[in-house]
Coordinates of C-alpha atoms in Angstrom, one line a residue:
M175 CA -12.5 3.4 -14.7
T176 CA -14.1 6.4 -13.2
Q177 CA -11.5 8.5 -11.2
T178 CA -10.9 7.1 -7.8
W179 CA -9.3 9.1 -5.0
G180 CA -8.3 7.4 -1.8
M181 CA -7.2 8.3 1.7
T182 CA -5.2 6.2 4.2
I183 CA -6.9 5.3 7.5
P184 CA -6.7 5.5 10.4
F185 CA -5.0 8.9 10.6
H186 CA -1.6 9.2 12.2
D187 CA -2.6 11.8 14.7
R188 CA -5.6 10.1 16.3
S189 CA -6.9 6.7 17.3
L190 CA -9.4 4.8 15.2
A191 CA -12.2 5.6 17.6
E192 CA -11.4 9.3 17.2
S193 CA -11.4 9.0 13.4
K194 CA -15.1 8.4 13.0
E195 CA -16.1 12.0 12.3
L196 CA -13.5 12.7 9.6
I197 CA -13.9 9.3 7.9
A198 CA -17.7 10.0 7.7
Q199 CA -16.9 13.3 5.9
L200 CA -14.8 11.7 3.2
P201 CA -17.5 10.9 0.6
A202 CA -18.9 14.5 0.7
L203 CA -15.4 15.8 0.1
G204 CA -15.1 13.7 -3.0
Y205 CA -13.0 10.8 -1.8
T206 CA -14.1 7.4 -3.2
D207 CA -11.8 5.0 -1.3
V208 CA -10.2 4.4 2.1
W209 CA -7.2 2.1 2.4
S210 CA -5.7 0.7 5.5
A211 CA -2.1 -0.5 6.2
E212 CA -0.7 -3.1 8.6
V213 CA 2.8 -2.5 10.1
N214 CA 2.8 -2.0 13.9
G215 CA -0.2 0.2 14.4
A216 CA -3.8 -0.7 13.6
D217 CA -4.4 -4.1 11.9
G218 CA -5.5 -4.1 8.3
F219 CA -9.1 -5.1 8.7
T220 CA -10.6 -3.4 11.7
P221 CA -10.4 0.2 10.3
L222 CA -12.2 -1.0 7.2
A223 CA -14.9 -2.7 9.1
M224 CA -15.6 0.5 11.0
A225 CA -15.5 2.6 7.8
S226 CA -18.0 0.3 6.2
E227 CA -20.5 1.6 8.8
W228 CA -19.3 5.2 9.1
A229 CA -19.1 5.9 5.4
P230 CA -20.9 3.2 3.5
E231 CA -20.4 4.9 0.1
L232 CA -16.6 4.2 0.1
R233 CA -14.6 1.5 -1.4
L234 CA -12.5 -0.3 1.2
G235 CA -9.0 -1.7 0.6
S236 CA -6.2 -3.2 2.5
A237 CA -2.8 -2.0 1.4
I238 CA -1.5 -4.5 2.5
V239 CA -2.0 -7.4 4.8
P240 CA 1.0 -9.7 4.8
V241 CA 0.7 -13.3 3.5
Y242 CA 2.8 -14.7 6.3
T243 CA 1.3 -13.3 9.5
R244 CA -2.0 -15.1 9.2
G245 CA -2.6 -18.7 8.2
P246 CA -4.3 -19.0 4.8
G247 CA -7.6 -20.0 6.4
L248 CA -7.7 -17.1 8.8
L249 CA -6.8 -14.7 6.0
A250 CA -9.8 -16.0 4.0
M251 CA -12.1 -15.7 7.0
S252 CA -11.1 -12.1 7.6
A253 CA -11.5 -11.2 3.9
A254 CA -14.9 -12.9 3.8
T255 CA -16.1 -10.9 6.9
L256 CA -15.2 -7.6 5.2
A257 CA -16.7 -8.7 1.9
D258 CA -19.9 -9.5 3.8
L259 CA -20.0 -6.1 5.5
A260 CA -19.4 -4.3 2.2
P261 CA -20.6 -6.4 -0.7
G262 CA -18.8 -5.4 -3.9
R263 CA -16.9 -2.6 -2.1
F264 CA -14.0 -4.4 -0.4
V265 CA -10.7 -5.0 -2.1
L266 CA -8.2 -7.4 -0.5
G267 CA -4.7 -6.2 -0.9
I268 CA -2.0 -8.8 0.1
G269 CA 1.7 -8.8 -0.2
A270 CA 4.9 -10.2 1.2
S271 CA 5.7 -7.3 3.6
S272 CA 9.3 -7.3 4.9
P273 CA 11.7 -9.5 7.0
V274 CA 11.3 -7.1 9.9
V275 CA 7.5 -7.2 10.1
V276 CA 7.3 -10.9 9.3
G277 CA 10.4 -12.3 11.1
R278 CA 11.4 -10.0 13.9
W279 CA 8.0 -8.9 14.9
N280 CA 5.7 -11.9 14.1
A281 CA 8.1 -14.8 14.5
A282 CA 7.4 -16.2 11.1
E283 CA 9.8 -17.2 8.4
F284 CA 10.2 -14.8 5.5
A285 CA 11.0 -17.1 2.7
Q286 CA 10.1 -17.3 -1.0
P287 CA 8.0 -14.1 -1.0
Y288 CA 7.0 -14.3 -4.7
Q289 CA 5.9 -17.9 -4.3
R290 CA 4.1 -17.4 -1.0
T291 CA 2.2 -14.4 -2.4
R292 CA 1.3 -16.4 -5.5
D293 CA 0.2 -19.4 -3.6
T294 CA -1.9 -17.3 -1.2
L295 CA -3.6 -15.6 -4.1
R296 CA -4.5 -18.9 -5.7
F297 CA -5.8 -20.3 -2.4
L298 CA -7.9 -17.2 -1.6
R299 CA -9.5 -17.3 -5.1
R300 CA -10.9 -20.7 -4.4
A301 CA -11.7 -20.3 -0.7
L302 CA -13.5 -17.0 -1.2
A303 CA -15.6 -18.5 -4.0
G304 CA -16.9 -21.0 -1.5
E305 CA -14.8 -24.0 -2.6
K306 CA -13.5 -26.7 -0.3
V307 CA -9.7 -26.5 -0.7
S308 CA -7.4 -29.4 -0.2
E309 CA -4.1 -28.7 -2.0
R310 CA -0.4 -28.8 -1.6
Y311 CA 1.1 -25.5 -2.8
E312 CA 4.8 -24.8 -3.2
T313 CA 5.0 -22.9 0.1
F314 CA 2.2 -24.4 2.2
E315 CA -0.5 -27.1 2.3
V316 CA -4.2 -26.8 3.1
K317 CA -6.3 -29.8 3.9
G318 CA -10.1 -29.6 3.7
F319 CA -10.7 -25.9 4.4
K320 CA -14.1 -24.4 3.5
L321 CA -15.5 -21.1 4.6
E322 CA -18.6 -21.6 6.8
R323 CA -20.1 -18.6 5.0
A324 CA -18.6 -17.6 1.7
P325 CA -19.3 -14.0 0.7
K326 CA -22.0 -13.4 -1.8
V327 CA -19.6 -11.2 -3.7
A328 CA -16.0 -12.3 -3.6
P329 CA -13.6 -9.4 -3.1
K330 CA -11.2 -8.4 -5.7
I331 CA -7.6 -9.3 -4.8
V332 CA -4.7 -6.9 -5.5
L333 CA -1.0 -7.5 -4.9
A334 CA 1.8 -5.4 -3.5
A335 CA 4.1 -5.4 -6.5
L336 CA 7.4 -3.5 -6.9
R337 CA 9.1 -5.2 -9.9
P338 CA 8.3 -7.0 -13.1
R339 CA 7.7 -10.5 -11.8
M340 CA 5.1 -9.5 -9.2
L341 CA 3.6 -7.0 -11.5
H342 CA 3.1 -9.6 -14.1
L343 CA 1.4 -11.9 -11.5
A344 CA -0.9 -9.0 -10.5
A345 CA -1.9 -8.6 -14.1
S346 CA -2.3 -12.3 -15.0
E347 CA -3.9 -13.6 -11.8
G348 CA -4.8 -10.6 -9.6
D349 CA -7.2 -7.7 -10.0
G350 CA -4.6 -5.0 -9.6
A351 CA -1.3 -3.9 -8.2
I352 CA -0.4 -1.7 -5.3
T353 CA 2.9 0.2 -5.1
N354 CA 4.4 3.2 -3.3
W355 CA 7.5 5.3 -3.0
L356 CA 7.6 6.3 -6.7
S357 CA 7.6 9.5 -8.7
P358 CA 5.2 10.3 -11.5
R359 CA 7.7 9.4 -14.2
D360 CA 8.3 6.0 -12.4
V361 CA 4.6 5.3 -12.9
R362 CA 5.3 5.0 -16.6
K363 CA 7.8 2.2 -16.1
V364 CA 5.5 0.3 -13.6
R365 CA 2.5 0.7 -16.0
A366 CA 4.5 -0.7 -18.9
E367 CA 5.1 -3.9 -17.0
L368 CA 1.5 -4.1 -15.6
G369 CA -0.3 -3.4 -18.8
G370 CA -3.0 -1.0 -19.5
E371 CA -6.1 -2.8 -18.3
T372 CA -5.1 -3.7 -14.7
E373 CA -5.8 -1.2 -11.9
L374 CA -2.7 0.5 -10.5
I375 CA -2.9 1.8 -7.0
A376 CA -0.2 3.8 -5.2
R377 CA 0.1 5.3 -1.8
L378 CA 1.4 8.8 -2.1
F379 CA 3.0 10.4 0.9
V380 CA 1.9 14.0 1.1
C381 CA 2.9 17.0 3.2
V382 CA 0.9 20.2 2.9
S383 CA 3.7 22.5 3.7
E384 CA 5.8 25.1 1.9
D385 CA 8.7 24.7 4.3
T386 CA 11.0 22.8 1.9
E387 CA 13.9 22.2 4.4
K388 CA 11.6 20.8 7.0
V389 CA 9.9 18.5 4.6
R390 CA 13.2 17.3 3.2
E391 CA 14.5 16.6 6.7
L392 CA 11.4 14.5 7.5
G393 CA 11.5 12.9 4.1
R394 CA 15.0 11.7 4.6
W395 CA 14.1 9.9 7.7
M396 CA 11.1 8.2 6.0
L397 CA 13.1 7.3 2.9
A398 CA 16.0 5.8 4.9
A399 CA 13.6 3.6 6.8
Y400 CA 11.9 2.3 3.7
L401 CA 14.6 2.3 0.9
T402 CA 17.0 0.2 3.0
V403 CA 14.4 -2.6 3.1
P404 CA 15.7 -5.2 0.5
A405 CA 12.6 -5.1 -1.6
Y406 CA 12.5 -1.3 -1.9
A407 CA 16.3 -1.2 -2.5
A408 CA 15.8 -3.5 -5.4
F409 CA 12.7 -1.6 -6.6
H410 CA 14.7 1.7 -6.8
G411 CA 17.6 -0.1 -8.4
W412 CA 15.2 -1.2 -11.1
L413 CA 13.8 2.3 -11.4
G414 CA 17.3 3.6 -12.0
R415 CA 18.2 5.1 -8.6
G416 CA 20.7 2.5 -7.6
E417 CA 23.8 4.6 -8.0
V418 CA 22.4 7.8 -6.5
L419 CA 21.3 5.8 -3.5
R420 CA 24.5 3.8 -3.1
P421 CA 26.1 6.2 -0.6
M422 CA 23.0 5.9 1.6
H423 CA 23.0 2.1 1.5
E424 CA 26.8 1.9 2.3
A425 CA 26.5 4.3 5.2
W426 CA 23.4 2.4 6.5
A427 CA 25.2 -0.9 6.2
A428 CA 28.1 0.5 8.2
G429 CA 25.8 1.6 11.0
D430 CA 26.2 5.3 10.3
R431 CA 22.6 6.5 10.3
A432 CA 23.5 10.2 10.3
A433 CA 25.7 9.8 7.2
A434 CA 23.0 7.7 5.5
L435 CA 20.4 10.4 6.0
K436 CA 22.8 13.1 4.7
A437 CA 23.6 11.0 1.6
I438 CA 20.0 11.1 0.3
P439 CA 19.9 13.8 -2.4
D440 CA 17.3 16.5 -2.3
E441 CA 16.1 15.5 -5.7
V442 CA 15.2 12.0 -4.5
V443 CA 13.1 13.5 -1.6
D444 CA 11.5 15.9 -4.1
D445 CA 10.7 13.0 -6.5
L446 CA 9.1 10.7 -3.9
I447 CA 7.2 13.0 -1.5
V448 CA 4.4 15.3 -2.6
Y449 CA 4.6 18.6 -0.8
G450 CA 3.9 22.3 -1.2
D451 CA 0.7 24.3 -0.7
A452 CA -2.6 22.4 -1.4
A453 CA -2.8 23.5 -5.0
T454 CA 0.8 22.4 -5.7
C455 CA 0.1 19.0 -4.0
R456 CA -3.1 18.4 -6.1
A457 CA -1.2 19.4 -9.3
R458 CA 1.5 16.9 -8.4
I459 CA -1.0 14.1 -7.8
G460 CA -2.4 15.0 -11.2
E461 CA 1.0 14.2 -12.7
Y462 CA 0.8 10.7 -11.3
L463 CA -2.6 10.3 -12.9
A464 CA -1.4 11.6 -16.2
E465 CA 1.4 9.0 -16.3
G466 CA -1.1 6.1 -15.7
L467 CA -1.9 5.8 -12.0
D468 CA -5.5 4.8 -11.5
T469 CA -6.0 5.2 -7.8
P470 CA -3.9 7.6 -5.7
V471 CA -4.1 6.7 -2.0
L472 CA -3.0 9.8 -0.1
A473 CA -1.1 9.5 3.2
P474 CA -0.7 12.9 4.9
I475 CA 2.5 12.9 6.9
P476 CA 3.5 15.0 9.9
G477 CA 5.3 18.3 9.5
G478 CA 2.7 20.3 7.6
A479 CA -1.0 21.0 7.9
G480 CA -2.9 19.1 10.5
I481 CA -4.7 16.0 9.4
T482 CA -8.2 17.5 9.3
E483 CA -6.9 20.5 7.3
A484 CA -4.9 18.3 5.0
V485 CA -7.8 15.9 4.3
H486 CA -10.0 18.8 3.3
A487 CA -7.2 20.6 1.3
L488 CA -6.3 17.4 -0.7
A489 CA -9.8 16.5 -1.7
P490 CA -10.1 15.9 -5.4
P491 CA -11.1 18.7 -7.8
K492 CA -14.8 18.9 -8.3

């Protein structure tokens, strides 16, 4: 692969409508990709649709849209629409998401995440190829669905994958794997499970700031919010951080949020968040690439340089 270098959109400090100018500048700065997310802000598709017009050179990816919050047919329709807007440039990233997003916020049942992701992947392969699909999968059944207009170029499909089983599925049936909250040395372990030929994409949280204590304070809040999610807790147990994070998990389970934050060691924050001046951040991103990451997707976080400054400062070396 040629080196790809992604940016997360929309930006946290502005609306999607206000993001047009900066998104349009990304190709000239050296960025090759933009990747959306879908939690409780913008949906996963609309920012990519706008970016397809504002910066038509960019590859567009969703990282990720949940497999539970849209029906299989609607998910296929949304993907087909983006694939039509950006033929050969759209990558559909899907994944299980979390019990909070799926259950508490979207009133869906979060059950059998591996199986539901696998079944959705298999359905989408057929639907986006223009087939009429009538099939009972393990986790849902589809009767007679066919896209009215299948895309001329079916999008690649990549999976959110944190541990061996999903990584193996991404390698065997998908076109890539998406991960996040990992260090450069963690990439080596993930890559060993994924294999050398499958694209590995990771969102990297970056703060262009030399204020170490401020970054660590912010980082603890972010890590506590993520690493207490069961899938991420299991991921970091697999990566070898189970014992060092045990005090955080115990305090969190007891409802003592302050103790949970305090229990996160500095070295864990330093491992999982990229920070420092711009040169230091770019060098750290280079460590991820050296360990086997194909596509870094940068997510500038508050607490350091403003978004416009960060986007310019973190552009790939030319």
